[in-house]
Coordinates of C-alpha atoms in Angstrom, one line a residue:
Chain A
M24 CA -66.0 75.1 -134.7
V25 CA -66.9 77.4 -131.8
I26 CA -68.3 75.9 -128.7
Q27 CA -70.8 78.5 -127.7
A28 CA -71.6 79.2 -124.1
E29 CA -75.3 78.5 -123.6
A30 CA -77.5 81.1 -121.9
T31 CA -75.1 83.6 -120.6
T32 CA -76.3 85.2 -117.4
P33 CA -77.9 83.8 -114.3
S34 CA -81.0 85.9 -115.1
A35 CA -81.3 84.4 -118.6
I36 CA -81.0 80.9 -117.2
L37 CA -83.7 81.6 -114.6
D38 CA -85.9 82.9 -117.3
R39 CA -85.4 79.7 -119.3
A40 CA -86.1 77.6 -116.2
S41 CA -89.3 79.6 -115.7
L42 CA -90.3 79.1 -119.3
L43 CA -89.7 75.4 -119.0
L44 CA -91.9 75.1 -115.9
D45 CA -94.6 77.3 -117.4
A46 CA -94.9 74.9 -120.3
F47 CA -96.5 72.4 -117.9
D48 CA -99.4 74.8 -117.2
G49 CA -102.1 72.9 -119.0
P50 CA -101.1 69.6 -120.4
G51 CA -99.4 68.1 -117.4
R52 CA -97.0 65.6 -118.9
L53 CA -94.7 66.5 -121.8
T54 CA -92.0 64.9 -123.9
L55 CA -88.8 66.7 -124.7
A56 CA -90.0 67.4 -128.2
Q57 CA -93.2 68.9 -126.9
I58 CA -91.3 71.1 -124.5
V59 CA -89.0 72.3 -127.2
R60 CA -92.0 73.2 -129.4
R61 CA -93.8 75.0 -126.5
T62 CA -90.8 77.0 -125.3
G63 CA -88.7 77.6 -128.4
L64 CA -85.6 76.7 -126.5
P65 CA -82.7 74.8 -128.2
R66 CA -83.2 71.1 -127.8
S67 CA -79.9 70.3 -126.2
S68 CA -80.1 73.2 -123.8
A69 CA -83.6 72.3 -122.8
H70 CA -82.7 68.7 -122.3
R71 CA -79.8 69.5 -120.0
M72 CA -81.9 71.9 -117.9
L73 CA -84.8 69.4 -117.7
E74 CA -82.5 66.7 -116.4
R75 CA -81.1 69.0 -113.8
L76 CA -84.6 70.0 -112.8
V77 CA -85.4 66.3 -112.4
Q78 CA -82.3 65.9 -110.2
L79 CA -83.6 68.8 -108.1
R80 CA -87.0 67.1 -108.0
W81 CA -88.7 70.2 -109.5
L82 CA -89.7 67.9 -112.3
R83 CA -90.0 64.1 -112.4
R84 CA -89.4 62.0 -115.5
E85 CA -91.2 58.8 -116.2
G86 CA -89.9 57.2 -119.4
R87 CA -89.9 60.0 -122.0
D88 CA -92.5 62.1 -120.2
Y89 CA -91.7 65.0 -117.9
E90 CA -94.1 66.2 -115.1
L91 CA -94.0 68.7 -112.4
G92 CA -92.2 67.3 -109.4
I93 CA -92.6 66.9 -105.6
R94 CA -90.3 69.7 -104.7
L95 CA -92.7 72.2 -106.4
M96 CA -95.5 70.7 -104.3
E97 CA -93.5 71.3 -101.2
L98 CA -92.5 74.9 -102.1
G99 CA -95.9 75.8 -103.2
S100 CA -97.5 74.5 -100.0
L101 CA -94.9 76.4 -98.0
A102 CA -95.7 79.5 -99.9
V103 CA -99.3 79.2 -99.0
H104 CA -98.8 78.2 -95.4
Q105 CA -96.1 80.8 -94.6
D106 CA -98.6 83.4 -95.8
R107 CA -99.7 85.2 -92.6
L108 CA -103.1 86.1 -94.0
H109 CA -103.7 82.4 -94.8
R110 CA -102.6 81.3 -91.4
A111 CA -104.9 83.8 -89.7
A112 CA -107.8 82.8 -92.0
M113 CA -107.7 79.0 -91.7
P114 CA -109.9 78.5 -88.6
F115 CA -112.4 81.1 -89.8
L116 CA -112.6 79.6 -93.3
H117 CA -113.4 76.2 -91.8
E118 CA -116.0 77.6 -89.5
L119 CA -117.7 79.5 -92.4
H120 CA -117.8 76.2 -94.3
R121 CA -119.2 74.4 -91.3
V122 CA -121.9 77.0 -90.7
T123 CA -123.0 77.5 -94.4
G124 CA -122.2 74.1 -96.0
F125 CA -120.9 75.9 -99.1
V126 CA -117.4 75.8 -100.6
V127 CA -115.3 78.6 -99.0
H128 CA -112.5 80.4 -100.8
L129 CA -109.7 82.7 -99.7
A130 CA -108.3 84.7 -102.7
V131 CA -105.9 87.5 -103.5
L132 CA -105.6 89.7 -106.6
D133 CA -102.6 89.0 -108.9
G134 CA -102.5 91.2 -111.9
S135 CA -106.0 91.2 -113.3
D136 CA -106.8 87.7 -111.9
V137 CA -107.8 86.4 -108.6
V138 CA -105.7 83.5 -107.3
Y139 CA -107.2 81.1 -104.7
L140 CA -105.0 80.7 -101.6
D141 CA -107.4 78.2 -100.0
R142 CA -110.6 76.3 -100.8
I143 CA -112.5 74.4 -98.1
G144 CA -115.3 72.0 -98.9
G145 CA -115.9 68.6 -100.5
D146 CA -118.4 69.8 -103.2
L147 CA -116.2 68.8 -106.1
S148 CA -118.8 70.2 -108.6
V149 CA -117.4 73.6 -107.8
P150 CA -114.4 73.6 -110.1
T151 CA -111.9 75.8 -108.2
R152 CA -108.6 74.7 -106.7
V153 CA -105.9 76.2 -104.5
G154 CA -103.5 78.0 -106.8
G155 CA -106.1 78.3 -109.6
R156 CA -106.9 81.7 -111.1
R157 CA -109.9 83.4 -112.7
P158 CA -110.4 86.9 -114.2
A159 CA -111.1 89.1 -111.2
A160 CA -114.0 91.0 -112.9
Y161 CA -116.1 87.8 -113.2
T162 CA -115.8 86.6 -109.7
A163 CA -117.3 87.7 -106.3
V164 CA -113.9 87.6 -104.6
G165 CA -112.5 89.7 -107.5
K166 CA -115.2 92.3 -107.3
A167 CA -114.9 92.5 -103.5
I168 CA -111.2 93.4 -103.9
L169 CA -111.6 95.6 -107.0
A170 CA -114.3 97.7 -105.3
Y171 CA -111.4 99.3 -103.3
A172 CA -108.8 99.3 -106.1
D173 CA -107.6 102.2 -108.2
D174 CA -108.7 103.2 -111.7
R175 CA -105.6 101.8 -113.5
R176 CA -106.3 98.4 -111.9
L177 CA -109.9 98.5 -112.9
A178 CA -109.1 99.2 -116.5
E179 CA -106.6 96.4 -116.5
A180 CA -109.1 94.0 -115.0
M181 CA -111.6 94.8 -117.8
T182 CA -109.1 94.2 -120.6
A183 CA -107.9 90.9 -119.1
G184 CA -111.3 89.9 -118.1
Q185 CA -112.6 90.2 -121.7
A186 CA -109.9 87.8 -122.9
G187 CA -110.6 85.2 -120.3
T188 CA -113.3 82.5 -120.1
R189 CA -116.7 84.0 -119.4
T190 CA -120.4 83.2 -119.3
R191 CA -123.3 85.2 -120.8
Y192 CA -123.7 86.8 -117.4
S193 CA -120.1 88.1 -117.1
V194 CA -119.6 91.9 -117.0
T195 CA -118.4 93.0 -120.4
T196 CA -118.3 96.8 -120.1
R197 CA -116.5 99.1 -117.7
A198 CA -119.9 100.7 -116.9
Q199 CA -121.3 97.3 -115.8
L200 CA -118.2 96.7 -113.6
D201 CA -118.5 100.2 -112.1
A202 CA -122.1 99.6 -111.2
A203 CA -121.3 96.2 -109.7
L204 CA -118.5 97.7 -107.6
E205 CA -120.7 100.5 -106.4
K206 CA -123.1 97.9 -105.0
V207 CA -120.1 96.2 -103.3
R208 CA -119.2 99.4 -101.6
A209 CA -122.8 100.0 -100.6
H210 CA -123.4 96.6 -99.1
G211 CA -119.9 95.4 -98.1
V212 CA -120.3 92.2 -100.0
A213 CA -120.0 91.2 -103.7
V214 CA -122.6 88.8 -105.3
E215 CA -121.9 86.8 -108.4
R216 CA -124.5 84.7 -110.1
E217 CA -123.2 82.5 -112.9
E218 CA -120.8 85.3 -114.1
S219 CA -117.8 83.1 -113.7
L220 CA -119.1 79.6 -114.2
S221 CA -122.5 78.5 -115.4
G222 CA -124.7 77.1 -112.7
F223 CA -122.6 78.5 -109.8
G224 CA -122.9 81.6 -107.6
C225 CA -120.7 83.2 -105.0
L226 CA -120.9 85.8 -102.3
A227 CA -117.7 87.5 -101.1
A228 CA -116.5 90.1 -98.7
P229 CA -113.3 92.1 -98.8
I230 CA -110.6 91.6 -96.2
G231 CA -108.7 94.7 -95.2
D232 CA -108.3 97.7 -93.0
P233 CA -110.9 100.4 -93.3
G234 CA -108.7 103.2 -94.6
Q235 CA -106.6 100.8 -96.8
A236 CA -107.3 98.8 -99.9
A237 CA -108.7 95.3 -99.7
V238 CA -105.8 92.8 -99.6
A239 CA -107.9 89.7 -100.2
A240 CA -111.4 88.4 -100.1
V241 CA -113.3 85.5 -98.7
S242 CA -116.3 83.8 -100.5
V243 CA -118.9 81.1 -100.2
C244 CA -119.8 79.4 -103.5
G245 CA -122.2 76.7 -104.6
P246 CA -124.8 75.7 -107.1
V247 CA -126.7 78.9 -107.8
D248 CA -130.1 77.3 -107.3
R249 CA -129.2 76.2 -103.8
M250 CA -127.9 79.6 -102.6
V251 CA -130.0 82.2 -100.9
F252 CA -128.2 85.5 -101.1
D253 CA -129.8 86.9 -98.0
H254 CA -128.5 89.1 -95.2
R255 CA -127.7 86.1 -93.0
L256 CA -125.3 84.7 -95.6
A257 CA -123.9 88.1 -96.3
G258 CA -123.5 88.7 -92.5
A259 CA -121.6 85.4 -92.0
V260 CA -119.2 86.1 -94.9
R261 CA -118.6 89.7 -93.9
T262 CA -118.0 88.7 -90.3
T263 CA -115.6 86.0 -91.4
A264 CA -113.7 88.7 -93.4
L265 CA -113.6 91.0 -90.3
N266 CA -112.4 88.2 -88.0
I267 CA -109.6 87.2 -90.4
W268 CA -108.4 90.7 -90.6
R269 CA -108.4 91.1 -86.8
H270 CA -106.5 87.9 -86.3
V271 CA -103.7 88.5 -88.8
D272 CA -100.5 88.1 -86.7
D273 CA -99.4 91.6 -86.2
G274 CA -102.0 93.6 -88.1
R275 CA -99.5 94.3 -90.9
V276 CA -100.4 91.7 -93.5
R277 CA -98.6 92.3 -96.8
V278 CA -100.5 94.5 -99.1
H279 CA -100.0 94.0 -102.8
P280 CA -97.8 96.9 -103.7
T281 CA -100.1 97.8 -106.6
L282 CA -102.9 98.2 -104.2
Q283 CA -101.2 100.4 -101.6
H284 CA -102.4 103.7 -103.0
A285 CA -105.9 102.5 -104.0
R286 CA -109.3 103.6 -102.9
P287 CA -109.7 103.3 -99.1
L288 CA -112.1 100.5 -97.9
G289 CA -115.5 102.1 -97.2
L290 CA -116.2 102.6 -93.6
G291 CA -119.8 101.6 -94.1
P292 CA -120.9 98.0 -93.7
M293 CA -117.3 96.8 -93.2
A294 CA -117.2 98.6 -89.9
R295 CA -120.5 97.3 -88.7
P296 CA -120.4 93.6 -88.0
H297 CA -123.5 91.8 -86.9
P298 CA -122.5 90.7 -83.4
E299 CA -125.1 88.0 -83.3
Q300 CA -123.8 86.5 -86.5
R301 CA -120.2 86.6 -85.4
V302 CA -118.5 83.4 -86.5
S303 CA -116.9 82.0 -83.4
H304 CA -113.5 80.5 -83.4
S305 CA -114.1 77.5 -81.2
A306 CA -112.8 74.7 -83.5
Chain B
M13 CA -58.8 93.3 -112.6
V14 CA -60.6 90.3 -113.9
I15 CA -64.4 90.5 -114.2
Q16 CA -65.3 87.0 -113.3
A17 CA -68.2 85.2 -114.8
E18 CA -70.6 84.3 -112.0
A19 CA -71.9 80.7 -111.8
T20 CA -70.7 79.1 -114.9
T21 CA -73.1 76.6 -116.2
P22 CA -76.9 76.5 -116.4
S23 CA -76.9 73.5 -114.0
A24 CA -74.8 75.5 -111.4
I25 CA -77.2 78.4 -111.7
L26 CA -80.3 76.1 -111.2
D27 CA -78.5 74.6 -108.2
R28 CA -78.1 78.1 -106.8
A29 CA -81.7 79.0 -107.4
S30 CA -82.8 75.8 -105.7
L31 CA -80.5 76.6 -102.8
L32 CA -82.0 80.1 -102.5
L33 CA -85.6 78.7 -102.5
D34 CA -84.7 75.9 -100.0
A35 CA -83.6 78.6 -97.6
F36 CA -87.2 79.6 -97.1
D37 CA -88.1 76.1 -95.8
G38 CA -88.7 77.1 -92.2
P39 CA -88.5 80.7 -91.4
G40 CA -90.7 82.1 -94.1
R41 CA -89.4 85.6 -94.6
L42 CA -85.8 86.4 -94.9
T43 CA -83.6 89.4 -95.6
L44 CA -80.7 89.3 -98.1
A45 CA -78.2 89.1 -95.2
Q46 CA -80.1 86.1 -93.8
I47 CA -80.3 84.4 -97.2
V48 CA -76.5 84.9 -97.7
R49 CA -75.8 83.4 -94.3
R50 CA -78.1 80.4 -94.9
T51 CA -76.9 79.6 -98.5
G52 CA -73.3 80.6 -98.4
L53 CA -73.7 82.3 -101.8
P54 CA -71.9 85.5 -102.7
R55 CA -74.0 88.5 -101.7
S56 CA -74.1 90.3 -105.1
S57 CA -74.8 87.1 -106.9
A58 CA -77.6 86.1 -104.4
H59 CA -79.1 89.6 -104.7
R60 CA -79.2 89.6 -108.5
M61 CA -80.8 86.1 -108.5
L62 CA -83.3 87.0 -105.8
E63 CA -84.4 90.1 -107.7
R64 CA -84.9 88.1 -110.8
L65 CA -86.9 85.5 -108.9
V66 CA -89.1 88.3 -107.6
Q67 CA -89.7 89.5 -111.2
L68 CA -90.7 85.9 -112.1
R69 CA -93.0 85.9 -109.1
W70 CA -91.3 82.8 -107.6
L71 CA -90.5 85.1 -104.7
R72 CA -92.1 88.3 -103.5
R73 CA -90.3 91.2 -101.7
E74 CA -91.8 93.4 -99.2
G75 CA -89.4 96.1 -98.1
R76 CA -86.2 94.2 -97.2
D77 CA -87.9 90.9 -96.7
Y78 CA -88.2 88.2 -99.3
E79 CA -90.9 85.5 -99.2
L80 CA -92.0 82.6 -101.4
G81 CA -94.2 84.0 -104.2
I82 CA -97.5 83.3 -105.9
R83 CA -96.0 81.5 -108.9
L84 CA -94.7 78.8 -106.6
M85 CA -98.2 78.4 -105.2
E86 CA -99.6 78.0 -108.7
L87 CA -96.9 75.5 -109.9
G88 CA -97.2 73.5 -106.6
S89 CA -100.9 73.3 -107.0
L90 CA -100.6 72.3 -110.6
A91 CA -98.1 69.6 -109.6
V92 CA -100.7 68.2 -107.2
H93 CA -103.7 68.5 -109.4
Q94 CA -102.0 67.1 -112.5
D95 CA -101.1 64.0 -110.5
R96 CA -103.4 61.3 -111.8
L97 CA -103.4 59.5 -108.5
H98 CA -104.6 62.6 -106.8
R99 CA -107.3 63.2 -109.3
A100 CA -108.6 59.7 -109.0
A101 CA -108.5 59.9 -105.2
M102 CA -110.2 63.2 -104.6
P103 CA -113.9 62.1 -104.4
F104 CA -113.0 59.0 -102.3
L105 CA -110.9 61.0 -99.9
H106 CA -113.8 63.4 -99.3
E107 CA -116.2 60.5 -98.9
L108 CA -114.0 58.9 -96.4
H109 CA -113.8 62.1 -94.4
R110 CA -117.6 62.5 -94.6
V111 CA -118.2 58.9 -93.4
T112 CA -115.6 58.9 -90.6
G113 CA -115.3 62.5 -89.6
F114 CA -111.6 62.2 -89.3
V115 CA -108.8 64.0 -91.1
V116 CA -108.0 62.1 -94.3
H117 CA -104.6 62.0 -96.0
L118 CA -103.2 60.9 -99.3
A119 CA -99.5 60.4 -99.2
V120 CA -96.6 59.1 -101.3
L121 CA -93.1 58.0 -100.3
D122 CA -90.3 60.4 -101.2
G123 CA -86.9 59.1 -100.1
S124 CA -87.4 58.0 -96.5
D125 CA -90.2 60.5 -95.9
V126 CA -93.9 60.5 -96.7
V127 CA -95.2 63.6 -98.4
Y128 CA -98.9 64.5 -98.1
L129 CA -100.5 65.1 -101.5
D130 CA -103.9 66.0 -100.0
R131 CA -105.4 66.5 -96.6
I132 CA -109.2 66.7 -96.1
G133 CA -110.9 67.9 -92.9
G134 CA -111.2 71.0 -90.8
D135 CA -109.7 69.6 -87.5
L136 CA -106.8 72.0 -87.4
S137 CA -105.4 70.3 -84.3
V138 CA -104.0 67.6 -86.6
P139 CA -100.9 69.4 -87.7
T140 CA -100.4 68.1 -91.2
R141 CA -100.5 70.0 -94.4
V142 CA -100.4 69.3 -98.2
G143 CA -96.8 69.2 -99.2
G144 CA -95.6 68.5 -95.7
R145 CA -93.3 65.6 -94.9
R146 CA -92.7 63.2 -92.0
P147 CA -90.3 60.3 -91.5
A148 CA -92.1 57.3 -93.2
A149 CA -91.3 54.8 -90.4
Y150 CA -93.2 56.8 -87.8
T151 CA -96.4 57.2 -89.8
A152 CA -99.3 54.9 -90.7
V153 CA -99.2 56.0 -94.4
G154 CA -95.4 55.4 -94.4
K155 CA -95.7 51.9 -92.9
A156 CA -98.5 51.0 -95.3
I157 CA -96.2 51.8 -98.2
L158 CA -93.0 50.4 -96.6
A159 CA -94.7 47.1 -95.9
Y160 CA -94.4 46.4 -99.7
A161 CA -91.0 48.1 -100.2
D162 CA -87.6 46.4 -100.7
D163 CA -84.9 46.0 -98.1
R164 CA -82.7 48.8 -99.2
R165 CA -85.6 51.2 -98.8
L166 CA -86.4 49.9 -95.3
A167 CA -82.8 50.4 -94.2
E168 CA -82.9 53.9 -95.5
A169 CA -86.2 54.6 -93.7
M170 CA -84.8 53.5 -90.4
T171 CA -81.7 55.7 -90.7
A172 CA -83.6 58.8 -91.7
G173 CA -86.4 58.1 -89.3
Q174 CA -84.1 58.1 -86.3
A175 CA -82.8 61.5 -87.3
G176 CA -86.3 63.0 -87.6
T177 CA -88.7 64.2 -85.0
R178 CA -90.1 61.3 -83.0
T179 CA -92.2 60.5 -79.9
R180 CA -91.5 57.9 -77.2
Y181 CA -93.7 55.5 -79.2
S182 CA -91.9 55.8 -82.5
V183 CA -90.2 52.6 -83.8
T184 CA -86.4 52.8 -83.1
T185 CA -85.1 49.5 -84.3
R186 CA -85.3 47.6 -87.5
A187 CA -86.8 44.7 -85.7
Q188 CA -89.6 46.9 -84.4
L189 CA -90.2 48.2 -87.9
D190 CA -90.2 44.7 -89.4
A191 CA -92.7 43.5 -86.8
A192 CA -94.9 46.5 -87.6
L193 CA -94.7 45.9 -91.3
E194 CA -95.5 42.2 -90.9
K195 CA -98.8 43.2 -89.2
V196 CA -99.5 45.5 -92.1
R197 CA -99.1 42.7 -94.5
A198 CA -101.3 40.4 -92.4
H199 CA -104.2 42.9 -92.0
G200 CA -103.9 45.1 -95.0
V201 CA -103.9 48.2 -92.9
A202 CA -101.2 50.1 -90.8
V203 CA -102.1 51.5 -87.4
E204 CA -100.1 54.2 -85.7
R205 CA -100.7 55.4 -82.1
E206 CA -98.8 58.5 -81.1
E207 CA -95.7 57.3 -83.0
S208 CA -95.5 60.4 -85.1
L209 CA -97.3 63.0 -83.0
S210 CA -98.2 62.9 -79.3
G211 CA -101.9 62.6 -78.9
F212 CA -102.7 61.6 -82.4
G213 CA -103.3 58.3 -84.1
C214 CA -103.8 57.2 -87.7
L215 CA -105.0 54.2 -89.6
A216 CA -103.7 53.7 -93.2
A217 CA -104.1 51.4 -96.2
P218 CA -101.7 51.0 -99.1
I219 CA -102.7 51.9 -102.6
G220 CA -101.4 49.8 -105.4
D221 CA -101.8 46.8 -107.6
P222 CA -101.7 43.4 -106.0
G223 CA -98.5 42.1 -107.6
Q224 CA -96.8 45.5 -107.5
A225 CA -95.4 47.8 -104.8
A226 CA -97.7 50.3 -103.0
V227 CA -97.4 53.6 -104.8
A228 CA -99.2 55.6 -102.1
A229 CA -101.4 55.3 -99.0
V230 CA -104.6 56.8 -97.6
S231 CA -105.1 57.4 -93.9
V232 CA -107.6 58.7 -91.4
C233 CA -106.1 60.6 -88.4
G234 CA -107.4 62.1 -85.3
P235 CA -107.0 62.5 -81.5
V236 CA -106.0 59.0 -80.4
D237 CA -108.5 59.0 -77.6
R238 CA -111.4 59.5 -80.0
M239 CA -110.4 56.9 -82.5
V240 CA -111.6 53.3 -82.4
F241 CA -109.3 51.1 -84.5
D242 CA -111.9 48.5 -85.3
H243 CA -112.7 46.5 -88.4
R244 CA -115.2 49.0 -89.6
L245 CA -112.7 51.8 -89.7
A246 CA -110.1 49.5 -91.2
G247 CA -112.7 48.4 -93.8
A248 CA -113.6 51.9 -94.8
V249 CA -109.9 53.0 -95.3
R250 CA -109.0 49.8 -97.1
T251 CA -112.0 50.1 -99.4
T252 CA -111.1 53.7 -100.1
A253 CA -107.6 52.6 -101.1
L254 CA -109.0 49.9 -103.4
N255 CA -111.5 52.4 -105.0
I256 CA -108.8 54.9 -105.6
W257 CA -106.6 52.4 -107.3
R258 CA -109.5 51.2 -109.5
H259 CA -110.3 54.7 -110.6
V260 CA -106.9 55.8 -111.6
D261 CA -107.2 57.0 -115.2
D262 CA -105.7 54.2 -117.1
G263 CA -104.5 51.9 -114.4
R264 CA -100.9 52.9 -115.0
V265 CA -100.3 55.4 -112.2
R266 CA -96.6 56.4 -112.0
V267 CA -94.8 54.1 -109.6
H268 CA -91.8 55.6 -107.8
P269 CA -88.9 54.2 -109.7
T270 CA -87.2 53.1 -106.5
L271 CA -90.3 51.0 -105.7
Q272 CA -90.6 49.2 -109.0
H273 CA -88.7 46.1 -107.9
A274 CA -90.0 46.0 -104.4
R275 CA -91.9 43.3 -102.6
P276 CA -95.3 42.6 -104.3
L277 CA -98.4 43.8 -102.5
G278 CA -99.9 40.9 -100.6
L279 CA -102.9 39.2 -102.2
G280 CA -104.5 38.7 -98.8
P281 CA -106.7 41.4 -97.3
M282 CA -106.0 43.9 -100.1
A283 CA -107.9 41.7 -102.5
R284 CA -110.8 41.1 -100.1
P285 CA -112.8 44.3 -99.7
H286 CA -115.9 44.3 -97.5
P287 CA -118.6 45.0 -100.1
E288 CA -121.0 46.3 -97.5
Q289 CA -118.5 48.9 -96.4
R290 CA -117.6 50.0 -99.9
V291 CA -117.4 53.7 -100.0
S292 CA -119.7 54.8 -102.7
H293 CA -118.8 57.7 -105.1
S294 CA -122.1 59.6 -105.2
A295 CA -120.9 63.1 -104.3

């Protein structure tokens, strides 16, 4: 009988740990048997790793059920709060929420999805959450960023978008997406009416240096029948985006590497804030 | 020359990964050299693991700097949102914020610290964040939970509390803590005036089954000179705690194992909500 070494390299073991944690994306609490089924890992190996992850508090075990643990909450929160863009954005996001009353999001592009770095507002009917993701092509924040992205990224967004959840208003062809992005570049804001979620609409503005790609976007979202997509709302969101960009610590916010050689941000509306609608930072 | 296997077991490698990620708790962005210095890991081994963690998106690298990555944001957010207590609490936390105007927290005990599962409110002067931790003995939420904890836990809280950040109002002796907890049990709420942070005060109520330990606590916090710690505020917080507990999915919220054999929640004020102050869930 040969006692075989388990996973051999540190990389292979990290991959397995990642696979184990990914299994919790969806159901929440899982038994060992369910985890083995979802990951395909050998039972004994999975069990040993799970128990270690419990000791490290990345997971927590209650009886036979495993759940994501408190150390992940802490690391995840650190990841958000150490983000310079998020830190610069916080007061402006709260101010935009206070002024408009709508749910406010800060989002970045990750692959073909947008991921929400922050969400301000108590309207729990808007079903977004920090750390949540949606196909970029269906969302206002996504379109605001994609409007300044390169062709490869756009093609990718379309493919992934079609596989994701969508409504009957979601863009389904590249031509539709291109037309939508052209509008974003013309007006400096992206509008989305029930394209991501039935009943809800959003208005977003890209965050970034004129001359660079957009690194993120800010949006206001609410029940579509309560939103008026007029120039006042657009001005408030656009000004928030400008203020965030100006207040980033040292002006060198990380740009997603895949966006570094993308289409430059238009110099049109982005460079012309409405001074009277400037969102003040008075807290 | 012997080519030595690196870390030998999966557990040892998970420990190293955990050590690597823990290094980011504080500074935010780190070079390889800084990480090696902070963790004591061999440089080549650390480098290989870091690069794998970047591929897995647990970290992100920009030039020579490593930072916590977007996958940790996602997992951390999942950990919070899959928590049944948090899910049950959300609407009530928002309502308590709407009614009082103060920053609202939901917190659990973790070792001798409290960890914030949620924080509602745009008053950025209150320096708490989701996933952040404070010594339990100095905080209102901590005292609300500790009032129903066992002796061993109280001793632990005192030791750790003394090592943590404190103000000149923080409890420093076990006798002071016992007196404070006695008040909590008498009134069903915990009050904290500048004991955790100079200039800020909080009022908290324990969440849990009368007959069991407290599993969490809810608090309102604000500038201490703007808070009136009267029976109305106490009633609102206490009622929120009761409503949260009643709305937990199936009534079997996970109880921290270390609290399972703790002092039962008093049947006094906890069982007597003020019906006229009940926080409604109308959203």
